[in-house]
mmCIF file with all atom_site columns, C-alpha atoms in Angstrom:
data_model
loop_
_atom_site.group_PDB
_atom_site.id
_atom_site.type_symbol
_atom_site.label_atom_id
_atom_site.label_alt_id
_atom_site.label_comp_id
_atom_site.label_asym_id
_atom_site.label_entity_id
_atom_site.label_seq_id
_atom_site.pdbx_PDB_ins_code
_atom_site.Cartn_x
_atom_site.Cartn_y
_atom_site.Cartn_z
_atom_site.occupancy
_atom_site.B_iso_or_equiv
_atom_site.pdbx_formal_charge
_atom_site.auth_seq_id
_atom_site.auth_comp_id
_atom_site.auth_asym_id
_atom_site.auth_atom_id
_atom_site.pdbx_PDB_model_num
ATOM 1   C CA . MET A 1 1   ? -0.866  31.066  24.432 1.00 94.00 ? 1   MET A CA 1
ATOM 2   C CA . ARG A 1 2   ? -4.302  31.360  24.624 1.00 97.00 ? 2   ARG A CA 1
ATOM 3   C CA . VAL A 1 3   ? -5.984  28.223  26.759 1.00 98.00 ? 3   VAL A CA 1
ATOM 4   C CA . VAL A 1 4   ? -9.816  27.349  27.139 1.00 97.00 ? 4   VAL A CA 1
ATOM 5   C CA . ILE A 1 5   ? -9.910  24.625  30.179 1.00 97.00 ? 5   ILE A CA 1
ATOM 6   C CA . ALA A 1 6   ? -12.998 22.143  30.458 1.00 96.00 ? 6   ALA A CA 1
ATOM 7   C CA . GLU A 1 7   ? -13.173 21.463  33.756 1.00 95.00 ? 7   GLU A CA 1
ATOM 8   C CA . ASP A 1 8   ? -16.695 20.594  36.188 1.00 93.00 ? 8   ASP A CA 1
ATOM 9   C CA . SER A 1 9   ? -14.558 21.541  39.846 1.00 92.00 ? 9   SER A CA 1
ATOM 10  C CA . VAL A 1 10  ? -14.604 25.284  39.503 1.00 93.00 ? 10  VAL A CA 1
ATOM 11  C CA . LEU A 1 11  ? -11.816 25.042  42.404 1.00 93.00 ? 11  LEU A CA 1
ATOM 12  C CA . LEU A 1 12  ? -9.846  23.237  39.879 1.00 92.00 ? 12  LEU A CA 1
ATOM 13  C CA . ARG A 1 13  ? -10.994 25.144  37.015 1.00 94.00 ? 13  ARG A CA 1
ATOM 14  C CA . GLU A 1 14  ? -10.441 28.491  39.001 1.00 94.00 ? 14  GLU A CA 1
ATOM 15  C CA . GLY A 1 15  ? -7.303  26.458  40.039 1.00 94.00 ? 15  GLY A CA 1
ATOM 16  C CA . LEU A 1 16  ? -5.896  25.545  36.863 1.00 95.00 ? 16  LEU A CA 1
ATOM 17  C CA . THR A 1 17  ? -6.409  29.629  35.793 1.00 96.00 ? 17  THR A CA 1
ATOM 18  C CA . ARG A 1 18  ? -4.386  31.107  38.157 1.00 95.00 ? 18  ARG A CA 1
ATOM 19  C CA . LEU A 1 19  ? -1.286  28.821  37.593 1.00 93.00 ? 19  LEU A CA 1
ATOM 20  C CA . LEU A 1 20  ? -1.657  29.822  33.757 1.00 96.00 ? 20  LEU A CA 1
ATOM 21  C CA . THR A 1 21  ? -3.091  33.412  34.084 1.00 96.00 ? 21  THR A CA 1
ATOM 22  C CA . ASP A 1 22  ? 0.320   34.217  36.416 1.00 95.00 ? 22  ASP A CA 1
ATOM 23  C CA . ARG A 1 23  ? 2.335   32.889  34.025 1.00 94.00 ? 23  ARG A CA 1
ATOM 24  C CA . GLY A 1 24  ? 1.464   35.160  31.628 1.00 95.00 ? 24  GLY A CA 1
ATOM 25  C CA . HIS A 1 25  ? -1.214  32.739  29.656 1.00 96.00 ? 25  HIS A CA 1
ATOM 26  C CA . ALA A 1 26  ? -5.258  33.792  28.580 1.00 97.00 ? 26  ALA A CA 1
ATOM 27  C CA . VAL A 1 27  ? -7.785  31.740  29.707 1.00 97.00 ? 27  VAL A CA 1
ATOM 28  C CA . VAL A 1 28  ? -9.913  32.428  27.267 1.00 97.00 ? 28  VAL A CA 1
ATOM 29  C CA . ALA A 1 29  ? -12.634 30.784  28.620 1.00 97.00 ? 29  ALA A CA 1
ATOM 30  C CA . GLY A 1 30  ? -14.086 28.329  31.102 1.00 96.00 ? 30  GLY A CA 1
ATOM 31  C CA . VAL A 1 31  ? -16.345 25.501  30.818 1.00 96.00 ? 31  VAL A CA 1
ATOM 32  C CA . GLY A 1 32  ? -17.938 22.965  33.359 1.00 94.00 ? 32  GLY A CA 1
ATOM 33  C CA . ASP A 1 33  ? -19.130 20.083  30.242 1.00 93.00 ? 33  ASP A CA 1
ATOM 34  C CA . GLY A 1 34  ? -18.490 18.711  27.261 1.00 92.00 ? 34  GLY A CA 1
ATOM 35  C CA . GLU A 1 35  ? -21.093 19.838  25.480 1.00 93.00 ? 35  GLU A CA 1
ATOM 36  C CA . ALA A 1 36  ? -20.904 23.773  27.065 1.00 95.00 ? 36  ALA A CA 1
ATOM 37  C CA . LEU A 1 37  ? -17.246 23.386  25.222 1.00 96.00 ? 37  LEU A CA 1
ATOM 38  C CA . ILE A 1 38  ? -17.522 22.001  22.059 1.00 95.00 ? 38  ILE A CA 1
ATOM 39  C CA . LYS A 1 39  ? -19.869 25.247  21.728 1.00 96.00 ? 39  LYS A CA 1
ATOM 40  C CA . THR A 1 40  ? -16.720 27.045  23.380 1.00 96.00 ? 40  THR A CA 1
ATOM 41  C CA . ILE A 1 41  ? -14.725 26.061  20.669 1.00 96.00 ? 41  ILE A CA 1
ATOM 42  C CA . ALA A 1 42  ? -16.617 26.881  18.158 1.00 96.00 ? 42  ALA A CA 1
ATOM 43  C CA . GLU A 1 43  ? -18.255 30.056  18.298 1.00 96.00 ? 43  GLU A CA 1
ATOM 44  C CA . LEU A 1 44  ? -14.107 30.786  18.799 1.00 96.00 ? 44  LEU A CA 1
ATOM 45  C CA . ALA A 1 45  ? -13.500 29.619  15.214 1.00 96.00 ? 45  ALA A CA 1
ATOM 46  C CA . ALA A 1 46  ? -16.517 31.293  13.787 1.00 95.00 ? 46  ALA A CA 1
ATOM 47  C CA . GLN A 1 47  ? -14.879 34.977  15.290 1.00 95.00 ? 47  GLN A CA 1
ATOM 48  C CA . GLY A 1 48  ? -11.324 33.351  14.260 1.00 95.00 ? 48  GLY A CA 1
ATOM 49  C CA . GLU A 1 49  ? -9.667  33.267  17.608 1.00 95.00 ? 49  GLU A CA 1
ATOM 50  C CA . LEU A 1 50  ? -9.345  30.035  18.060 1.00 96.00 ? 50  LEU A CA 1
ATOM 51  C CA . PRO A 1 51  ? -6.902  29.134  21.754 1.00 97.00 ? 51  PRO A CA 1
ATOM 52  C CA . ASP A 1 52  ? -3.676  27.421  20.905 1.00 97.00 ? 52  ASP A CA 1
ATOM 53  C CA . VAL A 1 53  ? -4.677  24.465  23.468 1.00 97.00 ? 53  VAL A CA 1
ATOM 54  C CA . VAL A 1 54  ? -7.787  22.772  25.266 1.00 97.00 ? 54  VAL A CA 1
ATOM 55  C CA . VAL A 1 55  ? -7.408  22.091  29.391 1.00 97.00 ? 55  VAL A CA 1
ATOM 56  C CA . ALA A 1 56  ? -9.888  19.146  29.898 1.00 94.00 ? 56  ALA A CA 1
ATOM 57  C CA . ASP A 1 57  ? -11.372 16.666  32.112 1.00 93.00 ? 57  ASP A CA 1
ATOM 58  C CA . VAL A 1 58  ? -11.933 13.690  30.824 1.00 89.00 ? 58  VAL A CA 1
ATOM 59  C CA . ARG A 1 59  ? -15.072 12.709  33.137 1.00 88.00 ? 59  ARG A CA 1
ATOM 60  C CA . MET A 1 60  ? -17.519 16.042  32.933 1.00 88.00 ? 60  MET A CA 1
ATOM 61  C CA . PRO A 1 61  ? -21.437 15.530  33.318 1.00 88.00 ? 61  PRO A CA 1
ATOM 62  C CA . PRO A 1 62  ? -23.722 14.616  33.166 1.00 86.00 ? 62  PRO A CA 1
ATOM 63  C CA . THR A 1 63  ? -22.859 10.758  33.294 1.00 86.00 ? 63  THR A CA 1
ATOM 64  C CA . HIS A 1 64  ? -19.441 12.340  34.445 1.00 84.00 ? 64  HIS A CA 1
ATOM 65  C CA . THR A 1 65  ? -18.155 8.943   32.181 1.00 82.00 ? 65  THR A CA 1
ATOM 66  C CA . ASP A 1 66  ? -16.135 10.003  29.050 1.00 83.00 ? 66  ASP A CA 1
ATOM 67  C CA . GLU A 1 67  ? -17.605 13.203  28.100 1.00 87.00 ? 67  GLU A CA 1
ATOM 68  C CA . GLY A 1 68  ? -14.591 15.355  28.508 1.00 88.00 ? 68  GLY A CA 1
ATOM 69  C CA . VAL A 1 69  ? -12.566 12.962  26.393 1.00 86.00 ? 69  VAL A CA 1
ATOM 70  C CA . ARG A 1 70  ? -14.866 12.470  23.538 1.00 88.00 ? 70  ARG A CA 1
ATOM 71  C CA . ALA A 1 71  ? -15.080 16.557  23.178 1.00 91.00 ? 71  ALA A CA 1
ATOM 72  C CA . ALA A 1 72  ? -12.202 15.868  23.287 1.00 90.00 ? 72  ALA A CA 1
ATOM 73  C CA . VAL A 1 73  ? -11.445 13.508  20.184 1.00 88.00 ? 73  VAL A CA 1
ATOM 74  C CA . GLN A 1 74  ? -14.575 15.346  18.148 1.00 90.00 ? 74  GLN A CA 1
ATOM 75  C CA . LEU A 1 75  ? -12.251 18.824  19.095 1.00 91.00 ? 75  LEU A CA 1
ATOM 76  C CA . ARG A 1 76  ? -8.866  17.078  17.334 1.00 88.00 ? 76  ARG A CA 1
ATOM 77  C CA . LYS A 1 77  ? -10.437 16.135  14.292 1.00 88.00 ? 77  LYS A CA 1
ATOM 78  C CA . ALA A 1 78  ? -13.035 19.086  13.847 1.00 92.00 ? 78  ALA A CA 1
ATOM 79  C CA . HIS A 1 79  ? -9.866  21.724  14.894 1.00 93.00 ? 79  HIS A CA 1
ATOM 80  C CA . PRO A 1 80  ? -6.279  19.526  14.205 1.00 90.00 ? 80  PRO A CA 1
ATOM 81  C CA . GLY A 1 81  ? -4.396  23.436  14.844 1.00 91.00 ? 81  GLY A CA 1
ATOM 82  C CA . VAL A 1 82  ? -6.003  23.517  18.241 1.00 95.00 ? 82  VAL A CA 1
ATOM 83  C CA . GLY A 1 83  ? -3.892  21.327  20.629 1.00 94.00 ? 83  GLY A CA 1
ATOM 84  C CA . VAL A 1 84  ? -5.624  18.981  23.530 1.00 94.00 ? 84  VAL A CA 1
ATOM 85  C CA . LEU A 1 85  ? -4.128  17.870  26.796 1.00 94.00 ? 85  LEU A CA 1
ATOM 86  C CA . VAL A 1 86  ? -6.345  16.081  29.188 1.00 91.00 ? 86  VAL A CA 1
ATOM 87  C CA . LEU A 1 87  ? -6.600  15.569  32.571 1.00 92.00 ? 87  LEU A CA 1
ATOM 88  C CA . SER A 1 88  ? -7.674  12.189  34.873 1.00 87.00 ? 88  SER A CA 1
ATOM 89  C CA . GLN A 1 89  ? -7.683  10.912  38.113 1.00 84.00 ? 89  GLN A CA 1
ATOM 90  C CA . TYR A 1 90  ? -6.941  7.037   36.871 1.00 76.00 ? 90  TYR A CA 1
ATOM 91  C CA . VAL A 1 91  ? -4.835  6.243   34.063 1.00 69.00 ? 91  VAL A CA 1
ATOM 92  C CA . GLU A 1 92  ? -8.105  4.883   31.598 1.00 71.00 ? 92  GLU A CA 1
ATOM 93  C CA . GLU A 1 93  ? -5.987  3.122   28.613 1.00 67.00 ? 93  GLU A CA 1
ATOM 94  C CA . ARG A 1 94  ? -9.019  3.318   26.608 1.00 69.00 ? 94  ARG A CA 1
ATOM 95  C CA . TYR A 1 95  ? -9.132  7.140   26.735 1.00 69.00 ? 95  TYR A CA 1
ATOM 96  C CA . ALA A 1 96  ? -5.568  7.381   26.346 1.00 71.00 ? 96  ALA A CA 1
ATOM 97  C CA . THR A 1 97  ? -6.472  5.246   23.203 1.00 70.00 ? 97  THR A CA 1
ATOM 98  C CA . GLU A 1 98  ? -8.572  6.925   22.023 1.00 72.00 ? 98  GLU A CA 1
ATOM 99  C CA . LEU A 1 99  ? -6.909  10.633  22.110 1.00 75.00 ? 99  LEU A CA 1
ATOM 100 C CA . LEU A 1 100 ? -4.066  9.286   20.649 1.00 71.00 ? 100 LEU A CA 1
ATOM 101 C CA . ALA A 1 101 ? -5.156  7.128   18.074 1.00 67.00 ? 101 ALA A CA 1
ATOM 102 C CA . GLY A 1 102 ? -3.843  8.904   14.231 1.00 59.00 ? 102 GLY A CA 1
ATOM 103 C CA . SER A 1 103 ? -1.392  11.700  14.789 1.00 61.00 ? 103 SER A CA 1
ATOM 104 C CA . SER A 1 104 ? -0.223  12.676  18.230 1.00 63.00 ? 104 SER A CA 1
ATOM 105 C CA . ARG A 1 105 ? 0.640   15.568  17.646 1.00 76.00 ? 105 ARG A CA 1
ATOM 106 C CA . GLY A 1 106 ? -0.500  18.863  19.702 1.00 87.00 ? 106 GLY A CA 1
ATOM 107 C CA . VAL A 1 107 ? -1.626  16.141  22.189 1.00 87.00 ? 107 VAL A CA 1
ATOM 108 C CA . GLY A 1 108 ? -1.716  15.200  26.195 1.00 87.00 ? 108 GLY A CA 1
ATOM 109 C CA . TYR A 1 109 ? -2.843  12.636  28.660 1.00 86.00 ? 109 TYR A CA 1
ATOM 110 C CA . LEU A 1 110 ? -1.527  13.938  32.292 1.00 89.00 ? 110 LEU A CA 1
ATOM 111 C CA . LEU A 1 111 ? -2.809  12.761  35.553 1.00 88.00 ? 111 LEU A CA 1
ATOM 112 C CA . LYS A 1 112 ? -4.427  14.979  37.453 1.00 88.00 ? 112 LYS A CA 1
ATOM 113 C CA . ASP A 1 113 ? -1.463  14.642  40.221 1.00 85.00 ? 113 ASP A CA 1
ATOM 114 C CA . ARG A 1 114 ? 0.549   16.316  37.563 1.00 81.00 ? 114 ARG A CA 1
ATOM 115 C CA . VAL A 1 115 ? -0.994  19.781  38.341 1.00 85.00 ? 115 VAL A CA 1
ATOM 116 C CA . ALA A 1 116 ? 0.412   20.073  41.972 1.00 84.00 ? 116 ALA A CA 1
ATOM 117 C CA . GLU A 1 117 ? 4.169   20.098  39.648 1.00 86.00 ? 117 GLU A CA 1
ATOM 118 C CA . VAL A 1 118 ? 2.950   23.911  38.425 1.00 90.00 ? 118 VAL A CA 1
ATOM 119 C CA . ARG A 1 119 ? 6.212   24.048  36.296 1.00 88.00 ? 119 ARG A CA 1
ATOM 120 C CA . GLU A 1 120 ? 5.894   20.381  34.718 1.00 87.00 ? 120 GLU A CA 1
ATOM 121 C CA . PHE A 1 121 ? 2.392   21.061  34.106 1.00 92.00 ? 121 PHE A CA 1
ATOM 122 C CA . VAL A 1 122 ? 2.568   24.396  32.631 1.00 93.00 ? 122 VAL A CA 1
ATOM 123 C CA . ASP A 1 123 ? 5.013   23.309  30.378 1.00 90.00 ? 123 ASP A CA 1
ATOM 124 C CA . ALA A 1 124 ? 3.495   20.541  29.448 1.00 90.00 ? 124 ALA A CA 1
ATOM 125 C CA . VAL A 1 125 ? 0.375   22.733  28.431 1.00 94.00 ? 125 VAL A CA 1
ATOM 126 C CA . VAL A 1 126 ? 2.749   24.692  26.406 1.00 93.00 ? 126 VAL A CA 1
ATOM 127 C CA . ARG A 1 127 ? 4.701   21.869  24.558 1.00 88.00 ? 127 ARG A CA 1
ATOM 128 C CA . VAL A 1 128 ? 0.826   20.612  23.858 1.00 91.00 ? 128 VAL A CA 1
ATOM 129 C CA . ALA A 1 129 ? -0.065  24.297  22.615 1.00 94.00 ? 129 ALA A CA 1
ATOM 130 C CA . GLU A 1 130 ? 2.936   23.887  20.376 1.00 90.00 ? 130 GLU A CA 1
ATOM 131 C CA . GLY A 1 131 ? 2.358   20.629  18.867 1.00 87.00 ? 131 GLY A CA 1
ATOM 132 C CA . GLY A 1 132 ? 3.817   18.510  21.021 1.00 84.00 ? 132 GLY A CA 1
ATOM 133 C CA . THR A 1 133 ? 3.298   15.690  23.383 1.00 81.00 ? 133 THR A CA 1
ATOM 134 C CA . ALA A 1 134 ? 2.710   15.835  26.840 1.00 82.00 ? 134 ALA A CA 1
ATOM 135 C CA . LEU A 1 135 ? 2.323   11.966  28.435 1.00 79.00 ? 135 LEU A CA 1
ATOM 136 C CA . ASP A 1 136 ? 1.983   11.033  31.862 1.00 80.00 ? 136 ASP A CA 1
ATOM 137 C CA . PRO A 1 137 ? 5.168   8.823   32.548 1.00 74.00 ? 137 PRO A CA 1
ATOM 138 C CA . GLU A 1 138 ? 1.928   6.281   34.080 1.00 76.00 ? 138 GLU A CA 1
ATOM 139 C CA . VAL A 1 139 ? 0.383   5.998   31.341 1.00 69.00 ? 139 VAL A CA 1
ATOM 140 C CA . VAL A 1 140 ? 3.354   5.597   29.462 1.00 62.00 ? 140 VAL A CA 1
ATOM 141 C CA . ALA A 1 141 ? 4.338   2.261   31.088 1.00 63.00 ? 141 ALA A CA 1
ATOM 142 C CA . GLN A 1 142 ? 0.830   1.122   30.568 1.00 66.00 ? 142 GLN A CA 1
ATOM 143 C CA . LEU A 1 143 ? 0.443   0.795   27.055 1.00 60.00 ? 143 LEU A CA 1
ATOM 144 C CA . LEU A 1 144 ? 3.323   0.114   26.462 1.00 52.00 ? 144 LEU A CA 1
ATOM 145 C CA . GLY A 1 145 ? 3.002   -3.227  28.868 1.00 58.00 ? 145 GLY A CA 1
ATOM 146 C CA . ARG A 1 146 ? -0.184  -3.802  27.041 1.00 59.00 ? 146 ARG A CA 1
ATOM 147 C CA . SER A 1 147 ? 2.076   -3.170  23.747 1.00 53.00 ? 147 SER A CA 1
ATOM 148 C CA . ARG A 1 148 ? 4.623   -6.076  25.410 1.00 56.00 ? 148 ARG A CA 1
ATOM 149 C CA . LYS A 1 149 ? 1.130   -8.397  26.040 1.00 57.00 ? 149 LYS A CA 1
ATOM 150 C CA . GLN A 1 150 ? -0.134  -8.110  22.917 1.00 61.00 ? 150 GLN A CA 1
ATOM 151 C CA . ASP A 1 151 ? 2.822   -8.809  21.258 1.00 65.00 ? 151 ASP A CA 1
ATOM 152 C CA . VAL A 1 152 ? 3.391   -11.929 22.967 1.00 71.00 ? 152 VAL A CA 1
ATOM 153 C CA . LEU A 1 153 ? 0.193   -12.624 21.541 1.00 79.00 ? 153 LEU A CA 1
ATOM 154 C CA . ALA A 1 154 ? 1.497   -12.007 17.995 1.00 80.00 ? 154 ALA A CA 1
ATOM 155 C CA . GLY A 1 155 ? 3.816   -15.129 18.004 1.00 84.00 ? 155 GLY A CA 1
ATOM 156 C CA . LEU A 1 156 ? 0.724   -17.993 18.089 1.00 89.00 ? 156 LEU A CA 1
ATOM 157 C CA . THR A 1 157 ? -1.134  -19.141 15.174 1.00 91.00 ? 157 THR A CA 1
ATOM 158 C CA . PRO A 1 158 ? -4.652  -18.645 14.774 1.00 90.00 ? 158 PRO A CA 1
ATOM 159 C CA . ARG A 1 159 ? -5.283  -22.007 15.795 1.00 93.00 ? 159 ARG A CA 1
ATOM 160 C CA . GLU A 1 160 ? -3.105  -21.392 18.870 1.00 92.00 ? 160 GLU A CA 1
ATOM 161 C CA . ARG A 1 161 ? -5.737  -18.364 19.355 1.00 88.00 ? 161 ARG A CA 1
ATOM 162 C CA . GLU A 1 162 ? -8.444  -20.767 19.258 1.00 89.00 ? 162 GLU A CA 1
ATOM 163 C CA . VAL A 1 163 ? -6.627  -23.006 21.250 1.00 91.00 ? 163 VAL A CA 1
ATOM 164 C CA . LEU A 1 164 ? -6.153  -20.047 23.285 1.00 88.00 ? 164 LEU A CA 1
ATOM 165 C CA . GLY A 1 165 ? -9.687  -18.688 23.389 1.00 84.00 ? 165 GLY A CA 1
ATOM 166 C CA . LEU A 1 166 ? -10.917 -22.700 24.603 1.00 85.00 ? 166 LEU A CA 1
ATOM 167 C CA . MET A 1 167 ? -8.524  -22.841 26.680 1.00 84.00 ? 167 MET A CA 1
ATOM 168 C CA . ALA A 1 168 ? -9.802  -19.547 28.446 1.00 75.00 ? 168 ALA A CA 1
ATOM 169 C CA . GLU A 1 169 ? -13.069 -20.451 27.997 1.00 64.00 ? 169 GLU A CA 1
ATOM 170 C CA . GLY A 1 170 ? -11.850 -23.031 30.430 1.00 67.00 ? 170 GLY A CA 1
ATOM 171 C CA . ARG A 1 171 ? -12.600 -26.719 28.264 1.00 77.00 ? 171 ARG A CA 1
ATOM 172 C CA . THR A 1 172 ? -10.058 -30.018 28.063 1.00 84.00 ? 172 THR A CA 1
ATOM 173 C CA . ASN A 1 173 ? -7.745  -30.845 25.929 1.00 91.00 ? 173 ASN A CA 1
ATOM 174 C CA . SER A 1 174 ? -9.900  -33.635 25.045 1.00 92.00 ? 174 SER A CA 1
ATOM 175 C CA . ALA A 1 175 ? -13.294 -30.967 25.244 1.00 88.00 ? 175 ALA A CA 1
ATOM 176 C CA . ILE A 1 176 ? -11.254 -29.057 22.506 1.00 92.00 ? 176 ILE A CA 1
ATOM 177 C CA . ALA A 1 177 ? -10.559 -31.789 20.016 1.00 94.00 ? 177 ALA A CA 1
ATOM 178 C CA . ARG A 1 178 ? -14.342 -32.124 20.345 1.00 93.00 ? 178 ARG A CA 1
ATOM 179 C CA . GLN A 1 179 ? -14.768 -28.743 18.958 1.00 90.00 ? 179 GLN A CA 1
ATOM 180 C CA . LEU A 1 180 ? -12.079 -28.595 17.052 1.00 94.00 ? 180 LEU A CA 1
ATOM 181 C CA . VAL A 1 181 ? -13.085 -31.422 15.006 1.00 94.00 ? 181 VAL A CA 1
ATOM 182 C CA . VAL A 1 182 ? -9.265  -32.789 15.331 1.00 94.00 ? 182 VAL A CA 1
ATOM 183 C CA . SER A 1 183 ? -7.002  -35.353 17.244 1.00 94.00 ? 183 SER A CA 1
ATOM 184 C CA . ASP A 1 184 ? -6.084  -34.687 21.292 1.00 94.00 ? 184 ASP A CA 1
ATOM 185 C CA . GLY A 1 185 ? -2.227  -34.921 20.500 1.00 94.00 ? 185 GLY A CA 1
ATOM 186 C CA . ALA A 1 186 ? -2.897  -31.908 18.090 1.00 95.00 ? 186 ALA A CA 1
ATOM 187 C CA . VAL A 1 187 ? -4.240  -29.692 20.549 1.00 95.00 ? 187 VAL A CA 1
ATOM 188 C CA . GLU A 1 188 ? -1.629  -30.760 23.261 1.00 94.00 ? 188 GLU A CA 1
ATOM 189 C CA . LYS A 1 189 ? 1.386   -29.953 20.794 1.00 95.00 ? 189 LYS A CA 1
ATOM 190 C CA . HIS A 1 190 ? -0.752  -26.519 20.298 1.00 94.00 ? 190 HIS A CA 1
ATOM 191 C CA . VAL A 1 191 ? -0.712  -26.361 23.574 1.00 93.00 ? 191 VAL A CA 1
ATOM 192 C CA . SER A 1 192 ? 2.879   -27.509 23.981 1.00 92.00 ? 192 SER A CA 1
ATOM 193 C CA . ASN A 1 193 ? 3.716   -24.657 21.363 1.00 92.00 ? 193 ASN A CA 1
ATOM 194 C CA . ILE A 1 194 ? 1.437   -21.537 23.511 1.00 91.00 ? 194 ILE A CA 1
ATOM 195 C CA . PHE A 1 195 ? 3.363   -22.066 26.496 1.00 89.00 ? 195 PHE A CA 1
ATOM 196 C CA . LEU A 1 196 ? 6.743   -22.513 24.844 1.00 88.00 ? 196 LEU A CA 1
ATOM 197 C CA . LYS A 1 197 ? 6.415   -18.932 23.353 1.00 87.00 ? 197 LYS A CA 1
ATOM 198 C CA . LEU A 1 198 ? 4.628   -17.307 26.116 1.00 85.00 ? 198 LEU A CA 1
ATOM 199 C CA . GLY A 1 199 ? 7.706   -18.359 27.754 1.00 80.00 ? 199 GLY A CA 1
ATOM 200 C CA . LEU A 1 200 ? 6.290   -20.515 30.522 1.00 80.00 ? 200 LEU A CA 1
ATOM 201 C CA . SER A 1 201 ? 8.660   -22.880 31.689 1.00 72.00 ? 201 SER A CA 1
ATOM 202 C CA . PRO A 1 202 ? 8.049   -26.710 31.861 1.00 74.00 ? 202 PRO A CA 1
ATOM 203 C CA . SER A 1 203 ? 8.743   -25.455 36.287 1.00 62.00 ? 203 SER A CA 1
ATOM 204 C CA . ASP A 1 204 ? 5.808   -24.050 36.099 1.00 55.00 ? 204 ASP A CA 1
ATOM 205 C CA . GLY A 1 205 ? 4.087   -26.478 36.066 1.00 55.00 ? 205 GLY A CA 1
ATOM 206 C CA . ASP A 1 206 ? -0.200  -27.098 36.391 1.00 53.00 ? 206 ASP A CA 1
ATOM 207 C CA . HIS A 1 207 ? 0.005   -23.061 36.315 1.00 65.00 ? 207 HIS A CA 1
ATOM 208 C CA . ARG A 1 208 ? 0.991   -22.984 33.148 1.00 78.00 ? 208 ARG A CA 1
ATOM 209 C CA . ARG A 1 209 ? -2.285  -23.228 32.197 1.00 77.00 ? 209 ARG A CA 1
ATOM 210 C CA . VAL A 1 210 ? -3.527  -20.550 33.987 1.00 70.00 ? 210 VAL A CA 1
ATOM 211 C CA . LEU A 1 211 ? -0.747  -18.233 33.210 1.00 73.00 ? 211 LEU A CA 1
ATOM 212 C CA . ALA A 1 212 ? -1.599  -18.904 29.373 1.00 80.00 ? 212 ALA A CA 1
ATOM 213 C CA . VAL A 1 213 ? -4.978  -17.887 30.415 1.00 73.00 ? 213 VAL A CA 1
ATOM 214 C CA . LEU A 1 214 ? -4.130  -14.566 32.309 1.00 68.00 ? 214 LEU A CA 1
ATOM 215 C CA . THR A 1 215 ? -1.719  -13.320 29.339 1.00 72.00 ? 215 THR A CA 1
ATOM 216 C CA . TYR A 1 216 ? -4.737  -13.555 27.241 1.00 70.00 ? 216 TYR A CA 1
ATOM 217 C CA . LEU A 1 217 ? -7.165  -12.057 29.470 1.00 61.00 ? 217 LEU A CA 1
ATOM 218 C CA . ASN A 1 218 ? -4.864  -9.700  30.001 1.00 62.00 ? 218 ASN A CA 1
ATOM 219 C CA . SER A 1 219 ? -4.177  -8.794  26.222 1.00 60.00 ? 219 SER A CA 1
#
């Protein structure tokens, strides 16, 4: 297996290199930022020597925000045959979603803590290189949690979503009625339907409105 590592921490980069080479894999390049990663892959492609997989940190210089994942997304588009495994200190749903957009073949997203579990980490790198998927359990849990919240809101009608959005702005039923040019009774019916569809029972009392808004904001 031919690997390119993109990690700005020299210590971690060397550590990953050692882990992989000790198990018979070839680390053909190690770089410290997203721009260098793109350049290196382009040079290897020109030589007909693309790696099997790229292991890249999500956050790299110069801003230490999303350089790594942006480079990874770019590489997936330019070289779909190259596996991409990104490492992150924390679960960052937006980056995971962006990376997984489209095909999930040959892609992975792991927390850096998993590197300490050497066998599992190396197995994940190999799996991604072979076109498989390697997702950290915590990433899966968060993405599934978000999907469940979205599914709940998907049951609301467009008007109910509109009412819930106005509730989130802190408007009372009367204010919502004036905004939508409908009767107070119509708004009360929409609000009742929202509570019902979000699984908020009357026993929740006045907290139902707060809970409904929190569901909306977290979706």
